Protein backbone atom coordinates (compact mmCIF):
# COMPACT_ATOMS: atom_id res chain seq x y z
CA UNK A 1 0.00 0.00 0.00
CA UNK A 2 1.48 3.39 -0.94
CA UNK A 3 2.50 5.74 1.82
CA UNK A 4 0.52 8.99 1.64
CA UNK A 5 2.67 10.88 4.13
CA UNK A 6 3.51 14.46 3.21
CA UNK A 7 6.74 14.95 1.30
CA UNK A 8 9.83 15.46 3.43
CA UNK A 9 10.87 19.00 4.33
CA UNK A 10 14.38 18.11 3.21
CA UNK A 11 16.36 15.13 2.09
CA UNK A 12 19.23 13.45 3.88
CA UNK A 13 22.07 13.76 1.40
CA UNK A 14 25.47 12.05 1.64
CA UNK A 15 28.37 13.82 -0.07
CA UNK A 16 31.65 12.03 -0.80
CA UNK A 17 34.52 13.12 -3.04
CA UNK A 18 37.82 11.41 -3.70
CA UNK A 19 40.91 13.60 -3.39
CA UNK A 20 41.09 14.52 -7.08
CA UNK A 21 37.37 15.36 -7.05
CA UNK A 22 37.18 17.56 -3.94
CA UNK A 23 37.49 20.75 -6.00
CA UNK A 24 34.60 19.53 -8.20
CA UNK A 25 32.51 18.82 -5.09
CA UNK A 26 33.25 22.25 -3.63
CA UNK A 27 32.38 24.01 -6.90
CA UNK A 28 29.21 21.94 -7.29
CA UNK A 29 28.12 22.62 -3.72
CA UNK A 30 28.82 26.34 -4.06
CA UNK A 31 26.78 26.48 -7.29
CA UNK A 32 23.90 24.65 -5.54
CA UNK A 33 24.34 26.28 -2.14
CA UNK A 34 20.75 27.54 -1.87
CA UNK A 35 19.36 24.13 -2.80
CA UNK A 36 21.65 22.24 -0.42
CA UNK A 37 20.81 24.54 2.49
CA UNK A 38 17.31 23.01 2.67
CA UNK A 39 18.63 19.49 3.26
CA UNK A 40 20.43 17.56 5.98
CA UNK A 41 23.98 16.87 4.82
CA UNK A 42 26.33 14.02 5.67
CA UNK A 43 29.85 13.46 4.39
CA UNK A 44 33.09 11.64 4.88
CA UNK A 45 35.56 13.60 7.03
CA UNK A 46 37.69 15.60 4.63
CA UNK A 47 34.85 16.37 2.22
CA UNK A 48 32.55 17.41 5.06
CA UNK A 49 35.10 19.65 6.75
CA UNK A 50 35.88 21.30 3.41
CA UNK A 51 32.18 22.07 2.82
CA UNK A 52 31.78 23.41 6.36
CA UNK A 53 34.88 25.61 6.27
CA UNK A 54 34.63 26.91 2.71
CA UNK A 55 30.85 27.28 2.34
CA UNK A 56 29.51 27.37 5.90
CA UNK A 57 27.24 24.38 5.33
CA UNK A 58 26.29 22.33 8.39
CA UNK A 59 27.51 18.79 7.72
CA UNK A 60 27.48 15.66 9.86
CA UNK A 61 30.92 14.17 9.27
CA UNK A 62 31.88 10.52 9.41
CA UNK A 63 35.38 9.05 9.23
CA UNK A 64 37.54 9.49 6.16
CA UNK A 65 36.60 7.05 3.38
CA UNK A 66 39.66 4.79 3.69
CA UNK A 67 39.18 4.64 7.47
CA UNK A 68 35.59 3.41 7.38
CA UNK A 69 33.63 6.51 6.35
CA UNK A 70 32.30 4.89 3.17
CA UNK A 71 31.12 1.95 5.26
CA UNK A 72 29.50 4.25 7.83
CA UNK A 73 27.52 6.00 5.11
CA UNK A 74 26.65 2.64 3.54
CA UNK A 75 25.25 1.49 6.88
CA UNK A 76 23.10 4.65 7.08
CA UNK A 77 21.79 3.95 3.58
CA UNK A 78 20.96 0.35 4.55
CA UNK A 79 19.06 1.63 7.60
CA UNK A 80 17.03 4.05 5.46
CA UNK A 81 18.72 7.11 6.98
CA UNK A 82 20.23 8.53 3.76
CA UNK A 83 17.97 9.52 0.85
CA UNK A 84 20.48 10.48 -1.85
CA UNK A 85 24.18 9.92 -2.51
CA UNK A 86 26.48 12.28 -4.40
CA UNK A 87 29.74 10.38 -4.75
CA UNK A 88 32.32 12.06 -6.97
CA UNK A 89 34.80 9.21 -7.26
CA UNK A 90 37.94 9.24 -9.33
CA UNK A 91 37.84 6.47 -11.95
CA UNK A 92 41.39 7.21 -13.12
CA UNK A 93 43.19 6.58 -9.83
CA UNK A 94 43.53 3.30 -7.90
CA UNK A 95 42.25 3.40 -4.33
CA UNK A 96 43.27 1.02 -1.55
CA UNK A 97 39.69 1.03 -0.28
CA UNK A 98 38.09 0.05 -3.63
CA UNK A 99 36.16 -2.83 -1.98
CA UNK A 100 34.52 -0.27 0.35
CA UNK A 101 33.66 1.96 -2.61
CA UNK A 102 32.08 -0.96 -4.45
CA UNK A 103 30.14 -1.98 -1.33
CA UNK A 104 28.84 1.58 -0.87
CA UNK A 105 27.64 1.81 -4.46
CA UNK A 106 26.10 -1.67 -4.21
CA UNK A 107 24.05 -0.85 -1.11
CA UNK A 108 22.87 2.43 -2.66
CA UNK A 109 21.62 0.59 -5.74
CA UNK A 110 20.10 -2.28 -3.75
CA UNK A 111 18.26 0.18 -1.47
CA UNK A 112 17.02 2.16 -4.47
CA UNK A 113 18.33 5.59 -3.58
CA UNK A 114 19.36 8.11 -6.25
CA UNK A 115 23.14 8.15 -6.85
CA UNK A 116 25.19 10.75 -8.71
CA UNK A 117 28.79 9.96 -9.60
CA UNK A 118 29.50 13.12 -11.59
CA UNK A 119 28.56 16.80 -11.47
CA UNK A 120 26.09 16.61 -14.36
CA UNK A 121 24.04 13.88 -12.69
CA UNK A 122 24.28 15.64 -9.33
CA UNK A 123 22.86 18.80 -10.96
CA UNK A 124 19.96 16.82 -12.41
CA UNK A 125 19.18 15.20 -9.05
CA UNK A 126 19.42 18.27 -6.81
CA UNK A 127 17.26 20.35 -9.17
CA UNK A 128 14.69 17.64 -9.89
CA UNK A 129 11.06 18.40 -9.03
CA UNK A 130 11.02 14.90 -7.52
CA UNK A 131 13.21 16.16 -4.64
CA UNK A 132 10.06 17.54 -3.03
CA UNK A 133 8.06 14.33 -3.34
CA UNK A 134 7.98 11.27 -1.12
CA UNK A 135 10.13 8.37 -2.31
CA UNK A 136 9.99 4.78 -1.15
CA UNK A 137 13.36 3.21 -0.53
CA UNK A 138 13.55 -0.50 -0.95
CA UNK A 139 14.33 -2.75 1.97
CA UNK A 140 15.86 -5.89 0.45
CA UNK A 141 15.18 -7.87 3.63
CA UNK A 142 11.44 -7.31 3.24
CA UNK A 143 11.12 -9.21 -0.04
CA UNK A 144 9.46 -6.10 -1.47
CA UNK A 145 11.45 -6.35 -4.70
CA UNK A 146 10.12 -9.81 -5.48
CA UNK A 147 6.53 -8.63 -4.94
CA UNK A 148 7.12 -5.55 -7.09
CA UNK A 149 8.67 -7.68 -9.86
CA UNK A 150 5.70 -10.06 -9.76
CA UNK A 151 3.26 -7.14 -10.00
CA UNK A 152 5.19 -5.69 -12.93
CA UNK A 153 5.14 -9.04 -14.74
CA UNK A 154 1.37 -9.33 -14.22
CA UNK A 155 0.81 -5.72 -15.37
CA UNK A 156 2.83 -6.26 -18.54
CA UNK A 157 0.99 -9.52 -19.34
CA UNK A 158 -2.42 -7.88 -18.85
mmCIF file with all atom_site columns, N, CA, C and O in Angstrom, residues 78-120:
data_model
loop_
_atom_site.group_PDB
_atom_site.id
_atom_site.type_symbol
_atom_site.label_atom_id
_atom_site.label_alt_id
_atom_site.label_comp_id
_atom_site.label_asym_id
_atom_site.label_entity_id
_atom_site.label_seq_id
_atom_site.pdbx_PDB_ins_code
_atom_site.Cartn_x
_atom_site.Cartn_y
_atom_site.Cartn_z
_atom_site.occupancy
_atom_site.B_iso_or_equiv
_atom_site.pdbx_formal_charge
_atom_site.auth_seq_id
_atom_site.auth_comp_id
_atom_site.auth_asym_id
_atom_site.auth_atom_id
_atom_site.pdbx_PDB_model_num
ATOM 1   N N  . UNK A 1 78  ? 21.637 1.630  4.296   1.00 0.00 ? 78  UNK A N  1
ATOM 2   C CA . UNK A 1 78  ? 20.956 0.353  4.548   1.00 0.00 ? 78  UNK A CA 1
ATOM 3   C C  . UNK A 1 78  ? 19.870 0.493  5.611   1.00 0.00 ? 78  UNK A C  1
ATOM 4   O O  . UNK A 1 78  ? 18.862 -0.211 5.562   1.00 0.00 ? 78  UNK A O  1
ATOM 5   N N  . UNK A 1 79  ? 20.053 1.398  6.545   1.00 0.00 ? 79  UNK A N  1
ATOM 6   C CA . UNK A 1 79  ? 19.059 1.627  7.601   1.00 0.00 ? 79  UNK A CA 1
ATOM 7   C C  . UNK A 1 79  ? 17.977 2.613  7.180   1.00 0.00 ? 79  UNK A C  1
ATOM 8   O O  . UNK A 1 79  ? 17.097 2.948  7.966   1.00 0.00 ? 79  UNK A O  1
ATOM 9   N N  . UNK A 1 80  ? 18.044 3.106  5.945   1.00 0.00 ? 80  UNK A N  1
ATOM 10  C CA . UNK A 1 80  ? 17.030 4.049  5.458   1.00 0.00 ? 80  UNK A CA 1
ATOM 11  C C  . UNK A 1 80  ? 17.233 5.465  5.969   1.00 0.00 ? 80  UNK A C  1
ATOM 12  O O  . UNK A 1 80  ? 16.292 6.260  5.975   1.00 0.00 ? 80  UNK A O  1
ATOM 13  N N  . UNK A 1 81  ? 18.451 5.802  6.380   1.00 0.00 ? 81  UNK A N  1
ATOM 14  C CA . UNK A 1 81  ? 18.717 7.108  6.980   1.00 0.00 ? 81  UNK A CA 1
ATOM 15  C C  . UNK A 1 81  ? 19.430 8.079  6.035   1.00 0.00 ? 81  UNK A C  1
ATOM 16  O O  . UNK A 1 81  ? 19.780 9.187  6.436   1.00 0.00 ? 81  UNK A O  1
ATOM 17  N N  . UNK A 1 82  ? 19.672 7.660  4.801   1.00 0.00 ? 82  UNK A N  1
ATOM 18  C CA . UNK A 1 82  ? 20.227 8.527  3.760   1.00 0.00 ? 82  UNK A CA 1
ATOM 19  C C  . UNK A 1 82  ? 19.303 8.390  2.550   1.00 0.00 ? 82  UNK A C  1
ATOM 20  O O  . UNK A 1 82  ? 18.963 7.278  2.148   1.00 0.00 ? 82  UNK A O  1
ATOM 21  N N  . UNK A 1 83  ? 18.918 9.525  1.969   1.00 0.00 ? 83  UNK A N  1
ATOM 22  C CA . UNK A 1 83  ? 17.968 9.517  0.848   1.00 0.00 ? 83  UNK A CA 1
ATOM 23  C C  . UNK A 1 83  ? 18.628 9.642  -0.520  1.00 0.00 ? 83  UNK A C  1
ATOM 24  O O  . UNK A 1 83  ? 18.026 9.285  -1.530  1.00 0.00 ? 83  UNK A O  1
ATOM 25  N N  . UNK A 1 84  ? 19.832 10.195 -0.568  1.00 0.00 ? 84  UNK A N  1
ATOM 26  C CA . UNK A 1 84  ? 20.476 10.482 -1.845  1.00 0.00 ? 84  UNK A CA 1
ATOM 27  C C  . UNK A 1 84  ? 21.983 10.491 -1.632  1.00 0.00 ? 84  UNK A C  1
ATOM 28  O O  . UNK A 1 84  ? 22.456 10.967 -0.598  1.00 0.00 ? 84  UNK A O  1
ATOM 29  N N  . UNK A 1 85  ? 22.721 9.981  -2.604  1.00 0.00 ? 85  UNK A N  1
ATOM 30  C CA . UNK A 1 85  ? 24.177 9.921  -2.513  1.00 0.00 ? 85  UNK A CA 1
ATOM 31  C C  . UNK A 1 85  ? 24.798 10.657 -3.690  1.00 0.00 ? 85  UNK A C  1
ATOM 32  O O  . UNK A 1 85  ? 24.489 10.352 -4.847  1.00 0.00 ? 85  UNK A O  1
ATOM 33  N N  . UNK A 1 86  ? 25.646 11.641 -3.391  1.00 0.00 ? 86  UNK A N  1
ATOM 34  C CA . UNK A 1 86  ? 26.479 12.282 -4.403  1.00 0.00 ? 86  UNK A CA 1
ATOM 35  C C  . UNK A 1 86  ? 27.904 11.824 -4.099  1.00 0.00 ? 86  UNK A C  1
ATOM 36  O O  . UNK A 1 86  ? 28.473 12.198 -3.077  1.00 0.00 ? 86  UNK A O  1
ATOM 37  N N  . UNK A 1 87  ? 28.430 10.985 -4.967  1.00 0.00 ? 87  UNK A N  1
ATOM 38  C CA . UNK A 1 87  ? 29.739 10.379 -4.753  1.00 0.00 ? 87  UNK A CA 1
ATOM 39  C C  . UNK A 1 87  ? 30.609 10.663 -5.973  1.00 0.00 ? 87  UNK A C  1
ATOM 40  O O  . UNK A 1 87  ? 30.514 9.977  -6.989  1.00 0.00 ? 87  UNK A O  1
ATOM 41  N N  . UNK A 1 88  ? 31.417 11.712 -5.877  1.00 0.00 ? 88  UNK A N  1
ATOM 42  C CA . UNK A 1 88  ? 32.323 12.056 -6.967  1.00 0.00 ? 88  UNK A CA 1
ATOM 43  C C  . UNK A 1 88  ? 33.610 11.259 -6.789  1.00 0.00 ? 88  UNK A C  1
ATOM 44  O O  . UNK A 1 88  ? 34.515 11.682 -6.084  1.00 0.00 ? 88  UNK A O  1
ATOM 45  N N  . UNK A 1 89  ? 33.641 10.091 -7.386  1.00 0.00 ? 89  UNK A N  1
ATOM 46  C CA . UNK A 1 89  ? 34.805 9.212  -7.257  1.00 0.00 ? 89  UNK A CA 1
ATOM 47  C C  . UNK A 1 89  ? 35.700 9.383  -8.473  1.00 0.00 ? 89  UNK A C  1
ATOM 48  O O  . UNK A 1 89  ? 35.264 9.830  -9.528  1.00 0.00 ? 89  UNK A O  1
ATOM 49  N N  . UNK A 1 90  ? 36.939 9.049  -8.286  1.00 0.00 ? 90  UNK A N  1
ATOM 50  C CA . UNK A 1 90  ? 37.944 9.239  -9.328  1.00 0.00 ? 90  UNK A CA 1
ATOM 51  C C  . UNK A 1 90  ? 38.201 7.913  -10.037 1.00 0.00 ? 90  UNK A C  1
ATOM 52  O O  . UNK A 1 90  ? 38.879 7.044  -9.503  1.00 0.00 ? 90  UNK A O  1
ATOM 53  N N  . UNK A 1 91  ? 37.671 7.741  -11.250 1.00 0.00 ? 91  UNK A N  1
ATOM 54  C CA . UNK A 1 91  ? 37.838 6.474  -11.954 1.00 0.00 ? 91  UNK A CA 1
ATOM 55  C C  . UNK A 1 91  ? 39.236 6.272  -12.530 1.00 0.00 ? 91  UNK A C  1
ATOM 56  O O  . UNK A 1 91  ? 39.554 5.178  -12.983 1.00 0.00 ? 91  UNK A O  1
ATOM 57  N N  . UNK A 1 92  ? 40.064 7.305  -12.497 1.00 0.00 ? 92  UNK A N  1
ATOM 58  C CA . UNK A 1 92  ? 41.388 7.209  -13.115 1.00 0.00 ? 92  UNK A CA 1
ATOM 59  C C  . UNK A 1 92  ? 42.506 6.911  -12.121 1.00 0.00 ? 92  UNK A C  1
ATOM 60  O O  . UNK A 1 92  ? 43.659 6.772  -12.514 1.00 0.00 ? 92  UNK A O  1
ATOM 61  N N  . UNK A 1 93  ? 42.180 6.840  -10.854 1.00 0.00 ? 93  UNK A N  1
ATOM 62  C CA . UNK A 1 93  ? 43.191 6.577  -9.825  1.00 0.00 ? 93  UNK A CA 1
ATOM 63  C C  . UNK A 1 93  ? 42.824 5.313  -9.052  1.00 0.00 ? 93  UNK A C  1
ATOM 64  O O  . UNK A 1 93  ? 41.661 5.117  -8.703  1.00 0.00 ? 93  UNK A O  1
ATOM 65  N N  . UNK A 1 94  ? 43.807 4.471  -8.753  1.00 0.00 ? 94  UNK A N  1
ATOM 66  C CA . UNK A 1 94  ? 43.529 3.304  -7.900  1.00 0.00 ? 94  UNK A CA 1
ATOM 67  C C  . UNK A 1 94  ? 43.355 3.769  -6.448  1.00 0.00 ? 94  UNK A C  1
ATOM 68  O O  . UNK A 1 94  ? 43.956 4.753  -6.029  1.00 0.00 ? 94  UNK A O  1
ATOM 69  N N  . UNK A 1 95  ? 42.508 3.059  -5.726  1.00 0.00 ? 95  UNK A N  1
ATOM 70  C CA . UNK A 1 95  ? 42.251 3.396  -4.330  1.00 0.00 ? 95  UNK A CA 1
ATOM 71  C C  . UNK A 1 95  ? 42.368 2.134  -3.487  1.00 0.00 ? 95  UNK A C  1
ATOM 72  O O  . UNK A 1 95  ? 41.776 1.105  -3.826  1.00 0.00 ? 95  UNK A O  1
ATOM 73  N N  . UNK A 1 96  ? 43.098 2.219  -2.375  1.00 0.00 ? 96  UNK A N  1
ATOM 74  C CA . UNK A 1 96  ? 43.269 1.017  -1.547  1.00 0.00 ? 96  UNK A CA 1
ATOM 75  C C  . UNK A 1 96  ? 41.957 0.533  -0.938  1.00 0.00 ? 96  UNK A C  1
ATOM 76  O O  . UNK A 1 96  ? 41.839 -0.625 -0.571  1.00 0.00 ? 96  UNK A O  1
ATOM 77  N N  . UNK A 1 97  ? 40.969 1.421  -0.866  1.00 0.00 ? 97  UNK A N  1
ATOM 78  C CA . UNK A 1 97  ? 39.690 1.029  -0.276  1.00 0.00 ? 97  UNK A CA 1
ATOM 79  C C  . UNK A 1 97  ? 38.620 0.784  -1.351  1.00 0.00 ? 97  UNK A C  1
ATOM 80  O O  . UNK A 1 97  ? 37.432 0.939  -1.113  1.00 0.00 ? 97  UNK A O  1
ATOM 81  N N  . UNK A 1 98  ? 39.037 0.345  -2.544  1.00 0.00 ? 98  UNK A N  1
ATOM 82  C CA . UNK A 1 98  ? 38.095 0.045  -3.626  1.00 0.00 ? 98  UNK A CA 1
ATOM 83  C C  . UNK A 1 98  ? 36.985 -0.923 -3.216  1.00 0.00 ? 98  UNK A C  1
ATOM 84  O O  . UNK A 1 98  ? 35.833 -0.734 -3.615  1.00 0.00 ? 98  UNK A O  1
ATOM 85  N N  . UNK A 1 99  ? 37.267 -1.964 -2.407  1.00 0.00 ? 99  UNK A N  1
ATOM 86  C CA . UNK A 1 99  ? 36.162 -2.830 -1.981  1.00 0.00 ? 99  UNK A CA 1
ATOM 87  C C  . UNK A 1 99  ? 35.083 -2.066 -1.196  1.00 0.00 ? 99  UNK A C  1
ATOM 88  O O  . UNK A 1 99  ? 33.894 -2.351 -1.329  1.00 0.00 ? 99  UNK A O  1
ATOM 89  N N  . UNK A 1 100 ? 35.492 -1.074 -0.397  1.00 0.00 ? 100 UNK A N  1
ATOM 90  C CA . UNK A 1 100 ? 34.520 -0.270 0.349   1.00 0.00 ? 100 UNK A CA 1
ATOM 91  C C  . UNK A 1 100 ? 33.691 0.592  -0.597  1.00 0.00 ? 100 UNK A C  1
ATOM 92  O O  . UNK A 1 100 ? 32.484 0.770  -0.406  1.00 0.00 ? 100 UNK A O  1
ATOM 93  N N  . UNK A 1 101 ? 34.352 1.138  -1.615  1.00 0.00 ? 101 UNK A N  1
ATOM 94  C CA . UNK A 1 101 ? 33.657 1.965  -2.614  1.00 0.00 ? 101 UNK A CA 1
ATOM 95  C C  . UNK A 1 101 ? 32.612 1.119  -3.332  1.00 0.00 ? 101 UNK A C  1
ATOM 96  O O  . UNK A 1 101 ? 31.458 1.532  -3.484  1.00 0.00 ? 101 UNK A O  1
ATOM 97  N N  . UNK A 1 102 ? 33.012 -0.068 -3.753  1.00 0.00 ? 102 UNK A N  1
ATOM 98  C CA . UNK A 1 102 ? 32.083 -0.961 -4.450  1.00 0.00 ? 102 UNK A CA 1
ATOM 99  C C  . UNK A 1 102 ? 30.917 -1.348 -3.539  1.00 0.00 ? 102 UNK A C  1
ATOM 100 O O  . UNK A 1 102 ? 29.765 -1.376 -3.978  1.00 0.00 ? 102 UNK A O  1
ATOM 101 N N  . UNK A 1 103 ? 31.202 -1.616 -2.281  1.00 0.00 ? 103 UNK A N  1
ATOM 102 C CA . UNK A 1 103 ? 30.139 -1.982 -1.331  1.00 0.00 ? 103 UNK A CA 1
ATOM 103 C C  . UNK A 1 103 ? 29.167 -0.817 -1.125  1.00 0.00 ? 103 UNK A C  1
ATOM 104 O O  . UNK A 1 103 ? 27.954 -1.020 -1.046  1.00 0.00 ? 103 UNK A O  1
ATOM 105 N N  . UNK A 1 104 ? 29.702 0.392  -1.042  1.00 0.00 ? 104 UNK A N  1
ATOM 106 C CA . UNK A 1 104 ? 28.844 1.579  -0.873  1.00 0.00 ? 104 UNK A CA 1
ATOM 107 C C  . UNK A 1 104 ? 27.918 1.754  -2.071  1.00 0.00 ? 104 UNK A C  1
ATOM 108 O O  . UNK A 1 104 ? 26.707 1.945  -1.911  1.00 0.00 ? 104 UNK A O  1
ATOM 109 N N  . UNK A 1 105 ? 28.463 1.666  -3.258  1.00 0.00 ? 105 UNK A N  1
ATOM 110 C CA . UNK A 1 105 ? 27.635 1.809  -4.458  1.00 0.00 ? 105 UNK A CA 1
ATOM 111 C C  . UNK A 1 105 ? 26.619 0.679  -4.565  1.00 0.00 ? 105 UNK A C  1
ATOM 112 O O  . UNK A 1 105 ? 25.468 0.899  -4.963  1.00 0.00 ? 105 UNK A O  1
ATOM 113 N N  . UNK A 1 106 ? 27.025 -0.533 -4.176  1.00 0.00 ? 106 UNK A N  1
ATOM 114 C CA . UNK A 1 106 ? 26.098 -1.670 -4.214  1.00 0.00 ? 106 UNK A CA 1
ATOM 115 C C  . UNK A 1 106 ? 24.907 -1.441 -3.291  1.00 0.00 ? 106 UNK A C  1
ATOM 116 O O  . UNK A 1 106 ? 23.751 -1.622 -3.688  1.00 0.00 ? 106 UNK A O  1
ATOM 117 N N  . UNK A 1 107 ? 25.156 -1.032 -2.056  1.00 0.00 ? 107 UNK A N  1
ATOM 118 C CA . UNK A 1 107 ? 24.052 -0.850 -1.111  1.00 0.00 ? 107 UNK A CA 1
ATOM 119 C C  . UNK A 1 107 ? 23.141 0.296  -1.549  1.00 0.00 ? 107 UNK A C  1
ATOM 120 O O  . UNK A 1 107 ? 21.925 0.233  -1.375  1.00 0.00 ? 107 UNK A O  1
ATOM 121 N N  . UNK A 1 108 ? 23.702 1.331  -2.165  1.00 0.00 ? 108 UNK A N  1
ATOM 122 C CA . UNK A 1 108 ? 22.872 2.431  -2.656  1.00 0.00 ? 108 UNK A CA 1
ATOM 123 C C  . UNK A 1 108 ? 21.935 1.959  -3.763  1.00 0.00 ? 108 UNK A C  1
ATOM 124 O O  . UNK A 1 108 ? 20.753 2.324  -3.781  1.00 0.00 ? 108 UNK A O  1
ATOM 125 N N  . UNK A 1 109 ? 22.448 1.116  -4.657  1.00 0.00 ? 109 UNK A N  1
ATOM 126 C CA . UNK A 1 109 ? 21.615 0.593  -5.738  1.00 0.00 ? 109 UNK A CA 1
ATOM 127 C C  . UNK A 1 109 ? 20.582 -0.392 -5.191  1.00 0.00 ? 109 UNK A C  1
ATOM 128 O O  . UNK A 1 109 ? 19.399 -0.330 -5.538  1.00 0.00 ? 109 UNK A O  1
ATOM 129 N N  . UNK A 1 110 ? 21.015 -1.283 -4.319  1.00 0.00 ? 110 UNK A N  1
ATOM 130 C CA . UNK A 1 110 ? 20.098 -2.277 -3.749  1.00 0.00 ? 110 UNK A CA 1
ATOM 131 C C  . UNK A 1 110 ? 18.964 -1.602 -2.979  1.00 0.00 ? 110 UNK A C  1
ATOM 132 O O  . UNK A 1 110 ? 17.811 -2.015 -3.058  1.00 0.00 ? 110 UNK A O  1
ATOM 133 N N  . UNK A 1 111 ? 19.280 -0.526 -2.271  1.00 0.00 ? 111 UNK A N  1
ATOM 134 C CA . UNK A 1 111 ? 18.263 0.178  -1.468  1.00 0.00 ? 111 UNK A CA 1
ATOM 135 C C  . UNK A 1 111 ? 17.501 1.224  -2.267  1.00 0.00 ? 111 UNK A C  1
ATOM 136 O O  . UNK A 1 111 ? 16.665 1.937  -1.719  1.00 0.00 ? 111 UNK A O  1
ATOM 137 N N  . UNK A 1 112 ? 17.787 1.318  -3.562  1.00 0.00 ? 112 UNK A N  1
ATOM 138 C CA . UNK A 1 112 ? 17.017 2.156  -4.474  1.00 0.00 ? 112 UNK A CA 1
ATOM 139 C C  . UNK A 1 112 ? 17.045 3.638  -4.112  1.00 0.00 ? 112 UNK A C  1
ATOM 140 O O  . UNK A 1 112 ? 16.021 4.305  -4.109  1.00 0.00 ? 112 UNK A O  1
ATOM 141 N N  . UNK A 1 113 ? 18.236 4.154  -3.789  1.00 0.00 ? 113 UNK A N  1
ATOM 142 C CA . UNK A 1 113 ? 18.327 5.594  -3.583  1.00 0.00 ? 113 UNK A CA 1
ATOM 143 C C  . UNK A 1 113 ? 19.016 6.212  -4.799  1.00 0.00 ? 113 UNK A C  1
ATOM 144 O O  . UNK A 1 113 ? 19.840 5.563  -5.450  1.00 0.00 ? 113 UNK A O  1
ATOM 145 N N  . UNK A 1 114 ? 18.690 7.442  -5.128  1.00 0.00 ? 114 UNK A N  1
ATOM 146 C CA . UNK A 1 114 ? 19.364 8.108  -6.248  1.00 0.00 ? 114 UNK A CA 1
ATOM 147 C C  . UNK A 1 114 ? 20.852 8.283  -5.949  1.00 0.00 ? 114 UNK A C  1
ATOM 148 O O  . UNK A 1 114 ? 21.232 8.631  -4.832  1.00 0.00 ? 114 UNK A O  1
ATOM 149 N N  . UNK A 1 115 ? 21.685 8.043  -6.981  1.00 0.00 ? 115 UNK A N  1
ATOM 150 C CA . UNK A 1 115 ? 23.135 8.152  -6.846  1.00 0.00 ? 115 UNK A CA 1
ATOM 151 C C  . UNK A 1 115 ? 23.670 8.982  -8.009  1.00 0.00 ? 115 UNK A C  1
ATOM 152 O O  . UNK A 1 115 ? 23.339 8.714  -9.161  1.00 0.00 ? 115 UNK A O  1
ATOM 153 N N  . UNK A 1 116 ? 24.499 9.968  -7.687  1.00 0.00 ? 116 UNK A N  1
ATOM 154 C CA . UNK A 1 116 ? 25.189 10.752 -8.711  1.00 0.00 ? 116 UNK A CA 1
ATOM 155 C C  . UNK A 1 116 ? 26.681 10.522 -8.546  1.00 0.00 ? 116 UNK A C  1
ATOM 156 O O  . UNK A 1 116 ? 27.215 10.672 -7.444  1.00 0.00 ? 116 UNK A O  1
ATOM 157 N N  . UNK A 1 117 ? 27.346 10.176 -9.636  1.00 0.00 ? 117 UNK A N  1
ATOM 158 C CA . UNK A 1 117 ? 28.788 9.957  -9.598  1.00 0.00 ? 117 UNK A CA 1
ATOM 159 C C  . UNK A 1 117 ? 29.556 11.008 -10.393 1.00 0.00 ? 117 UNK A C  1
ATOM 160 O O  . UNK A 1 117 ? 30.765 10.911 -10.543 1.00 0.00 ? 117 UNK A O  1
ATOM 161 N N  . UNK A 1 118 ? 28.854 12.002 -10.917 1.00 0.00 ? 118 UNK A N  1
ATOM 162 C CA . UNK A 1 118 ? 29.503 13.122 -11.591 1.00 0.00 ? 118 UNK A CA 1
ATOM 163 C C  . UNK A 1 118 ? 28.653 14.380 -11.403 1.00 0.00 ? 118 UNK A C  1
ATOM 164 O O  . UNK A 1 118 ? 27.503 14.304 -10.967 1.00 0.00 ? 118 UNK A O  1
ATOM 165 N N  . UNK A 1 119 ? 29.236 15.525 -11.709 1.00 0.00 ? 119 UNK A N  1
ATOM 166 C CA . UNK A 1 119 ? 28.556 16.799 -11.468 1.00 0.00 ? 119 UNK A CA 1
ATOM 167 C C  . UNK A 1 119 ? 27.282 16.946 -12.291 1.00 0.00 ? 119 UNK A C  1
ATOM 168 O O  . UNK A 1 119 ? 26.287 17.484 -11.793 1.00 0.00 ? 119 UNK A O  1
ATOM 169 N N  . UNK A 1 120 ? 27.282 16.469 -13.518 1.00 0.00 ? 120 UNK A N  1
ATOM 170 C CA . UNK A 1 120 ? 26.092 16.609 -14.359 1.00 0.00 ? 120 UNK A CA 1
ATOM 171 C C  . UNK A 1 120 ? 24.899 15.878 -13.734 1.00 0.00 ? 120 UNK A C  1
ATOM 172 O O  . UNK A 1 120 ? 23.807 16.435 -13.616 1.00 0.00 ? 120 UNK A O  1
#
